[in-house]
CSV table of C-alpha atoms in Angstrom, one decimal:
chain,number,residue,atom,x,y,z
A,13,MET,CA,-19.9,-18.4,18.1
A,14,LYS,CA,-17.0,-16.3,19.5
A,15,THR,CA,-13.8,-18.0,20.5
A,16,PRO,CA,-12.4,-17.6,24.0
A,17,THR,CA,-9.7,-15.3,22.5
A,18,ALA,CA,-12.4,-13.2,20.8
A,19,GLN,CA,-14.3,-12.9,24.0
A,20,GLN,CA,-11.2,-11.7,25.8
A,21,ILE,CA,-10.5,-9.1,23.1
A,22,ALA,CA,-14.1,-7.9,23.4
A,23,ALA,CA,-13.8,-7.6,27.2
A,24,ILE,CA,-10.6,-5.5,26.8
A,25,ARG,CA,-12.3,-3.3,24.2
A,26,ARG,CA,-15.2,-2.6,26.5
A,27,ALA,CA,-12.9,-1.8,29.4
A,28,ARG,CA,-10.7,0.5,27.4
A,29,GLY,CA,-13.7,2.3,25.7
A,30,THR,CA,-12.7,5.3,23.7
A,31,GLY,CA,-9.1,5.1,24.9
A,32,LEU,CA,-8.5,2.3,22.3
A,33,ALA,CA,-8.8,2.3,18.5
A,34,ILE,CA,-8.1,-0.8,16.4
A,35,LEU,CA,-7.2,-0.1,12.8
A,36,VAL,CA,-7.1,-3.1,10.4
A,37,HIS,CA,-6.0,-3.4,6.8
A,38,HIS,CA,-8.2,-5.3,4.3
A,39,TYR,CA,-5.5,-7.9,3.8
A,40,GLN,CA,-5.7,-9.2,7.4
A,41,ARG,CA,-7.4,-12.4,8.4
A,42,ASP,CA,-11.1,-12.4,9.0
A,43,GLU,CA,-10.6,-13.3,12.6
A,44,VAL,CA,-8.7,-9.9,13.0
A,45,VAL,CA,-11.0,-7.9,10.7
A,46,ARG,CA,-14.0,-8.6,12.9
A,47,HIS,CA,-12.4,-6.6,15.7
A,48,ALA,CA,-11.7,-3.5,13.6
A,49,ASP,CA,-12.9,-0.1,14.7
A,50,ILE,CA,-11.7,1.1,11.3
A,51,LEU,CA,-11.2,-1.2,8.3
A,52,GLY,CA,-9.6,0.2,5.2
A,53,ASP,CA,-6.8,0.5,2.7
A,54,SER,CA,-3.7,2.5,3.3
A,55,LEU,CA,-5.2,5.8,2.2
A,56,GLU,CA,-8.3,5.5,4.3
A,57,LEU,CA,-6.4,4.4,7.4
A,58,SER,CA,-3.9,7.3,7.0
A,59,ARG,CA,-6.7,9.8,6.7
A,60,GLN,CA,-8.3,8.5,9.9
A,61,VAL,CA,-5.3,8.6,12.2
A,62,PRO,CA,-5.1,12.5,12.7
A,63,GLY,CA,-8.7,12.5,13.9
A,64,LEU,CA,-8.4,9.8,16.5
A,65,THR,CA,-8.6,10.7,20.2
A,66,ALA,CA,-7.7,7.3,21.6
A,67,ARG,CA,-4.5,7.1,23.6
A,68,ASP,CA,-3.7,3.6,22.2
A,69,ILE,CA,-3.9,2.9,18.5
A,70,VAL,CA,-3.4,-0.7,17.6
A,71,PHE,CA,-2.5,-1.1,13.9
A,72,CYS,CA,-3.1,-4.6,12.4
A,73,GLY,CA,-1.0,-4.5,9.3
A,74,VAL,CA,2.7,-4.4,8.5
A,75,HIS,CA,5.5,-2.3,9.9
A,76,PHE,CA,5.5,0.6,7.4
A,77,MET,CA,1.8,1.2,8.1
A,78,ALA,CA,2.4,1.4,11.9
A,79,GLU,CA,5.3,3.8,11.2
A,80,THR,CA,3.0,6.0,9.1
A,81,ALA,CA,0.4,6.0,11.9
A,82,ALA,CA,3.0,6.9,14.5
A,83,MET,CA,4.1,9.9,12.4
A,84,LEU,CA,0.5,11.1,12.1
A,85,ALA,CA,-0.5,10.4,15.7
A,86,GLY,CA,-0.9,13.3,18.2
A,87,PRO,CA,1.0,14.1,21.4
A,88,GLY,CA,0.5,11.4,24.0
A,89,GLN,CA,-0.9,8.8,21.6
A,90,ARG,CA,0.8,5.4,21.3
A,91,VAL,CA,0.8,3.2,18.2
A,92,HIS,CA,1.2,-0.5,18.6
A,93,LEU,CA,1.9,-3.2,16.0
A,94,PRO,CA,0.7,-6.7,17.2
A,95,THR,CA,3.2,-8.3,14.8
A,96,PRO,CA,6.5,-6.4,14.9
A,97,ASP,CA,8.1,-8.9,12.5
A,98,ALA,CA,5.5,-8.2,9.8
A,99,ALA,CA,7.6,-6.5,7.1
A,100,CYS,CA,6.8,-5.6,3.5
A,101,VAL,CA,9.1,-7.2,0.9
A,102,MET,CA,8.5,-4.3,-1.5
A,103,ALA,CA,9.4,-1.7,1.1
A,104,ASN,CA,12.6,-3.5,1.9
A,105,MET,CA,13.6,-3.3,-1.8
A,106,ALA,CA,14.3,0.4,-1.3
A,107,PRO,CA,16.5,0.8,1.8
A,108,GLY,CA,16.7,4.4,3.0
A,109,PRO,CA,20.5,4.9,2.7
A,110,LEU,CA,20.4,3.6,-0.9
A,111,VAL,CA,17.5,5.9,-1.9
A,112,GLU,CA,19.5,8.8,-0.4
A,113,ALA,CA,22.6,7.8,-2.4
A,114,VAL,CA,20.7,7.5,-5.7
A,115,LEU,CA,19.0,10.8,-5.2
A,116,ASP,CA,22.3,12.5,-4.4
A,117,ARG,CA,24.0,10.9,-7.4
A,118,LEU,CA,21.2,12.1,-9.7
A,119,ALA,CA,21.4,15.6,-8.3
A,120,ALA,CA,25.2,15.7,-8.7
A,121,ALA,CA,24.7,14.7,-12.3
A,122,GLY,CA,22.3,17.6,-12.8
A,123,ARG,CA,19.1,15.6,-12.8
A,124,ASP,CA,16.7,17.3,-10.4
A,125,VAL,CA,13.8,15.0,-9.6
A,126,LEU,CA,10.9,15.1,-7.2
A,127,PRO,CA,10.7,11.8,-5.3
A,128,LEU,CA,7.2,10.3,-5.0
A,129,ALA,CA,7.2,7.3,-2.8
A,130,TYR,CA,4.4,4.7,-2.6
A,131,VAL,CA,3.1,4.4,0.9
A,132,ASN,CA,4.7,0.9,1.0
A,133,SER,CA,8.0,2.4,2.0
A,134,SER,CA,9.9,3.0,5.2
A,135,ALA,CA,9.8,6.2,7.2
A,136,ALA,CA,13.4,6.8,6.1
A,137,VAL,CA,12.3,6.8,2.5
A,138,LYS,CA,9.3,9.0,3.2
A,139,ALA,CA,11.7,11.4,5.0
A,140,ALA,CA,14.0,11.5,1.9
A,141,CYS,CA,11.0,12.6,-0.1
A,142,GLY,CA,10.0,15.2,2.5
A,143,ARG,CA,13.4,16.8,2.6
A,144,ARG,CA,13.3,17.3,-1.2
A,145,GLY,CA,9.8,18.7,-1.5
A,146,GLY,CA,8.4,15.3,-2.5
A,147,THR,CA,5.5,13.4,-1.2
A,148,ILE,CA,3.9,9.9,-1.1
A,149,CYS,CA,0.9,8.2,-2.6
A,150,THR,CA,-1.3,5.1,-2.2
A,151,SER,CA,-2.7,2.9,-5.0
A,152,ALA,CA,-6.0,4.8,-4.6
A,153,ASN,CA,-4.5,8.2,-5.2
A,154,ALA,CA,-1.4,7.4,-7.3
A,155,ALA,CA,-2.8,9.2,-10.4
A,156,THR,CA,-3.6,12.3,-8.5
A,157,MET,CA,-0.3,12.5,-6.8
A,158,LEU,CA,1.8,11.6,-9.9
A,159,LYS,CA,-0.1,14.3,-11.9
A,160,TRP,CA,0.7,16.8,-9.1
A,161,ALA,CA,4.4,15.7,-9.1
A,162,LEU,CA,4.7,16.1,-12.8
A,163,ASP,CA,3.1,19.5,-12.7
A,164,GLN,CA,6.0,20.7,-10.5
A,165,GLY,CA,8.3,20.6,-13.5
A,166,ARG,CA,11.2,18.8,-12.0
A,167,GLY,CA,10.9,15.2,-13.3
A,168,VAL,CA,9.8,12.5,-10.9
A,169,LEU,CA,11.4,9.5,-9.3
A,170,PHE,CA,8.6,7.0,-8.5
A,171,LEU,CA,9.5,4.4,-5.9
A,172,PRO,CA,9.7,1.6,-4.9
A,173,ASP,CA,7.0,0.0,-7.1
A,174,LYS,CA,7.9,0.1,-10.8
A,175,MET,CA,4.6,-1.7,-11.7
A,176,LEU,CA,2.3,0.8,-10.0
A,177,GLY,CA,4.5,3.6,-11.4
A,178,GLN,CA,4.3,2.4,-15.0
A,179,ASN,CA,0.5,1.6,-14.8
A,180,THR,CA,-0.1,5.1,-13.4
A,181,CYS,CA,2.0,6.7,-16.1
A,182,ARG,CA,0.1,4.9,-18.8
A,183,ARG,CA,-3.2,6.0,-17.3
A,184,LEU,CA,-2.0,9.6,-17.4
A,185,GLY,CA,-0.7,9.3,-21.0
A,186,VAL,CA,3.0,9.6,-20.2
A,187,ALA,CA,4.9,8.5,-23.3
A,188,ALA,CA,6.8,5.2,-23.1
A,189,ASP,CA,10.1,6.9,-24.2
A,190,SER,CA,9.7,9.3,-21.3
A,191,MET,CA,10.0,6.5,-18.7
A,192,HIS,CA,13.1,4.8,-17.4
A,193,ILE,CA,13.7,2.1,-14.8
A,194,LEU,CA,16.9,2.8,-12.8
A,195,ASP,CA,19.6,0.3,-12.2
A,196,VAL,CA,20.4,0.9,-8.5
A,197,ARG,CA,22.9,-1.9,-8.1
A,198,GLU,CA,26.3,-1.3,-6.6
A,199,GLY,CA,25.0,1.5,-4.4
A,200,GLY,CA,23.7,3.4,-7.4
A,201,ARG,CA,27.0,3.4,-9.3
A,202,ARG,CA,25.3,1.6,-12.2
A,203,LEU,CA,22.8,4.3,-12.9
A,204,ASP,CA,22.5,5.3,-16.6
A,205,LEU,CA,22.7,9.0,-16.0
A,206,GLU,CA,22.1,9.9,-19.6
A,207,ALA,CA,18.9,7.9,-19.8
A,208,ALA,CA,17.9,9.5,-16.5
A,209,ARG,CA,18.4,12.9,-17.9
A,210,ARG,CA,16.2,12.2,-20.9
A,211,ALA,CA,13.3,10.6,-19.0
A,212,GLU,CA,10.5,12.5,-17.4
A,213,VAL,CA,9.6,9.7,-14.9
A,214,LEU,CA,12.2,7.4,-13.3
A,215,PHE,CA,11.2,4.2,-11.6
A,216,TRP,CA,12.9,2.4,-8.7
A,217,PRO,CA,13.1,-1.3,-9.7
A,218,GLY,CA,10.9,-2.7,-6.9
A,219,GLN,CA,7.7,-4.7,-7.0
A,220,CYS,CA,5.1,-6.5,-4.9
A,221,VAL,CA,5.9,-10.2,-4.7
A,222,ILE,CA,2.1,-10.9,-4.2
A,223,HIS,CA,0.8,-9.0,-7.2
A,224,SER,CA,3.8,-9.8,-9.5
A,225,ARG,CA,2.5,-13.5,-9.5
A,226,PHE,CA,-0.5,-12.6,-11.6
A,227,LYS,CA,0.5,-13.1,-15.3
A,228,PRO,CA,-1.2,-12.3,-18.6
A,229,GLY,CA,-1.6,-16.1,-19.1
A,230,ASP,CA,-3.8,-16.3,-16.0
A,231,ILE,CA,-6.2,-13.8,-17.6
A,232,GLU,CA,-6.0,-15.5,-21.0
A,233,ALA,CA,-7.0,-18.8,-19.3
A,234,VAL,CA,-10.0,-17.1,-17.7
A,235,ARG,CA,-11.1,-15.7,-21.1
A,236,ARG,CA,-10.9,-19.2,-22.7
A,237,GLU,CA,-13.0,-20.7,-19.9
A,238,ASN,CA,-15.7,-17.9,-20.0
A,239,PRO,CA,-15.4,-14.8,-22.2
A,240,GLU,CA,-18.1,-13.1,-20.1
A,241,THR,CA,-16.2,-13.3,-16.8
A,242,LYS,CA,-14.9,-9.9,-15.6
A,243,VAL,CA,-11.3,-9.6,-14.4
A,244,VAL,CA,-10.3,-6.9,-12.0
A,245,VAL,CA,-6.7,-6.6,-10.7
A,246,HIS,CA,-4.6,-4.4,-8.5
A,247,PRO,CA,-2.3,-1.9,-10.2
A,248,GLU,CA,0.7,-3.4,-8.5
A,249,CYS,CA,0.4,-6.1,-11.2
A,250,SER,CA,2.5,-5.9,-14.3
A,251,PRO,CA,1.5,-3.5,-17.0
A,252,GLU,CA,0.9,-6.5,-19.3
A,253,THR,CA,-1.5,-8.0,-16.8
A,254,VAL,CA,-3.3,-4.8,-16.2
A,255,ALA,CA,-3.7,-4.2,-19.9
A,256,LEU,CA,-5.6,-7.4,-20.3
A,257,ALA,CA,-7.9,-6.9,-17.3
A,258,ASP,CA,-11.4,-5.4,-17.5
A,259,ALA,CA,-10.5,-3.0,-14.7
A,260,ALA,CA,-7.6,-2.2,-12.3
A,261,GLY,CA,-7.6,-0.2,-9.1
A,262,SER,CA,-6.8,0.0,-5.4
A,263,THR,CA,-8.2,-2.3,-2.8
A,264,SER,CA,-11.1,0.1,-2.2
A,265,PHE,CA,-11.7,0.2,-5.9
A,266,ILE,CA,-11.9,-3.6,-6.1
A,267,ILE,CA,-14.4,-3.7,-3.2
A,268,LYS,CA,-16.6,-1.1,-4.8
A,269,TYR,CA,-16.3,-2.9,-8.2
A,270,VAL,CA,-17.6,-6.1,-6.7
A,271,ALA,CA,-20.4,-4.3,-4.8
A,272,GLU,CA,-21.6,-2.5,-7.9
A,273,ALA,CA,-21.5,-5.6,-10.2
A,274,PRO,CA,-25.0,-6.9,-11.1
A,275,PRO,CA,-26.5,-10.1,-9.4
A,276,GLY,CA,-25.1,-13.2,-11.0
A,277,ALA,CA,-21.8,-11.6,-12.0
A,278,ASP,CA,-18.8,-13.8,-12.4
A,279,ILE,CA,-15.7,-11.9,-11.2
A,280,VAL,CA,-12.1,-13.0,-11.0
A,281,ILE,CA,-9.8,-10.8,-8.9
A,282,GLY,CA,-6.1,-10.4,-9.0
A,283,THR,CA,-5.1,-9.3,-5.5
A,284,GLU,CA,-4.2,-10.6,-2.1
A,285,LEU,CA,-6.1,-13.8,-1.3
A,286,HIS,CA,-7.6,-12.9,2.1
A,287,LEU,CA,-9.5,-10.0,0.6
A,288,VAL,CA,-10.7,-12.2,-2.3
A,289,ALA,CA,-11.9,-14.9,0.0
A,290,ARG,CA,-13.7,-12.4,2.2
A,291,LEU,CA,-15.5,-10.9,-0.8
A,292,ALA,CA,-16.4,-14.4,-2.1
A,293,SER,CA,-18.0,-15.2,1.3
A,294,GLN,CA,-19.8,-11.9,1.5
A,295,TYR,CA,-21.4,-12.3,-1.9
A,296,GLN,CA,-22.0,-16.1,-1.8
A,297,GLY,CA,-25.2,-17.0,-3.6
A,298,LEU,CA,-25.4,-13.5,-5.2
A,299,LYS,CA,-22.2,-13.3,-7.3
A,300,THR,CA,-19.3,-15.6,-8.1
A,301,ILE,CA,-16.0,-14.2,-6.8
A,302,ARG,CA,-12.8,-16.1,-7.5
A,303,PRO,CA,-9.1,-15.4,-7.3
A,304,LEU,CA,-7.1,-15.1,-10.5
A,305,ARG,CA,-4.6,-17.3,-8.7
A,306,GLU,CA,-4.0,-17.9,-5.0
A,307,SER,CA,-1.5,-15.3,-3.8
A,308,ALA,CA,-1.4,-14.5,-0.1
A,309,CYS,CA,0.8,-12.1,1.8
A,310,THR,CA,2.6,-14.1,4.5
A,311,ASN,CA,3.5,-11.0,6.4
A,312,MET,CA,-0.1,-9.9,6.6
A,313,ALA,CA,-1.1,-13.4,7.6
A,314,LYS,CA,1.1,-13.1,10.8
A,315,GLY,CA,-1.8,-11.2,12.3
A,316,THR,CA,-4.1,-13.5,14.3
A,317,GLU,CA,-6.5,-13.1,17.2
A,318,GLU,CA,-3.8,-14.4,19.4
A,319,THR,CA,-1.3,-11.7,18.4
A,320,LEU,CA,-4.0,-9.0,18.7
A,321,LEU,CA,-4.9,-10.3,22.2
A,322,ALA,CA,-1.3,-10.3,23.3
A,323,ALA,CA,-0.9,-6.7,22.1
A,324,LEU,CA,-4.0,-5.6,23.9
A,325,THR,CA,-3.0,-7.3,27.1
A,326,ALA,CA,0.4,-5.5,27.1
A,327,LEU,CA,-0.8,-2.0,26.1
A,328,ASP,CA,0.3,-0.4,29.4
A,329,THR,CA,3.8,-1.9,29.4
A,330,ALA,CA,4.6,-2.3,25.6
A,331,VAL,CA,7.1,-0.2,23.8
A,332,PRO,CA,5.1,1.6,21.1
A,333,VAL,CA,6.2,2.1,17.5
A,334,THR,CA,8.3,5.3,17.3
A,335,VAL,CA,10.1,7.3,14.6
A,336,PRO,CA,13.1,9.4,15.4
A,337,ASP,CA,12.4,13.2,15.2
A,338,ASP,CA,15.0,13.8,12.4
A,339,VAL,CA,13.0,11.2,10.3
A,340,ARG,CA,9.6,11.9,11.7
A,341,GLU,CA,9.3,15.5,10.8
A,342,PRO,CA,10.3,15.4,7.1
A,343,ALA,CA,8.4,12.1,6.6
A,344,ARG,CA,5.3,13.6,8.2
A,345,ALA,CA,5.7,16.6,5.9
A,346,ALA,CA,5.7,14.2,2.9
A,347,VAL,CA,2.6,12.4,4.2
A,348,GLN,CA,0.8,15.6,5.0
A,349,ARG,CA,1.5,16.9,1.5
A,350,MET,CA,-0.2,13.8,0.1
A,351,LEU,CA,-3.3,14.3,2.4
A,352,ASP,CA,-3.5,18.0,1.4
A,353,VAL,CA,-3.2,17.4,-2.3
A,354,SER,CA,-5.7,14.5,-2.2
A,355,ALA,CA,-8.2,16.6,-0.2
A,356,ARG,CA,-8.2,19.4,-2.9
A,357,GLY,CA,-8.3,16.9,-5.8
A,358,GLY,CA,-4.7,17.3,-7.0
A,359,ARG,CA,-4.8,21.1,-7.5
């Protein structure tokens, strides 16, 4: 039975018709997911924005996602974030000014690198990439984008997630001695410039606090309990954890993995808890779906039916998410480069 809040949301959606589009990330609560016009991971939602005709785009996720949508939205379109205080801890680990300072110091030392930023980054960081011929990636297309970046022959700075960067490098066969994690403390003054010159791929020392909680010992405990259980994890987990899993991939990969598993499968998943719980409910009685350990994103959890209703009620008076032009244009160029490269399969 629909709650009164859900009924009010439904009424606003009917009244707004095609002038409203609600985009929802997979990590949102079920109560928000059920109102989605488009449900997806970061790549799918980014791909959908340029094709939307709605005047008002309500993005149920965290701040960097709404920023990306605002950069891709067309003239006259407005992007709204129901939870303006929903940040991303990983994105905050790479402040724009510090990224600029590190890139400038590397360049001054003669180390030319192409910056490749994970989508979990601010518009300022995406703009830093765009200004230097770089681009961005998601967990779904990280291998495609990193391969493209390596093919440019400049060396690569992957940021801010060192875990996704290392896992993707291993997938592509990049040698361990060709990788180096930067020390960005003291405004970048602690960089090991000699190591940076030798390495093919440099990593920013950031990580996802949700996925870094999954440890090799968690998988070992699952194996002891039942060696037949399949373990699938997100590539934001540590390389050691990914190495022990049966499979690793993006949110969309994990959803597909579960869907394609045979009836009766026992699957343990290492990713954000809201998604795991949704999959467990969806396949109840058909397959056993369990979390590797409970790890929920508190910022994603800020989204509720009440915050969505408040945003929808205030659409005509609310201040939309905006990005300054001097940031928007180079950041949009970086995002568009990703969409173009992904569309042609990395060529």
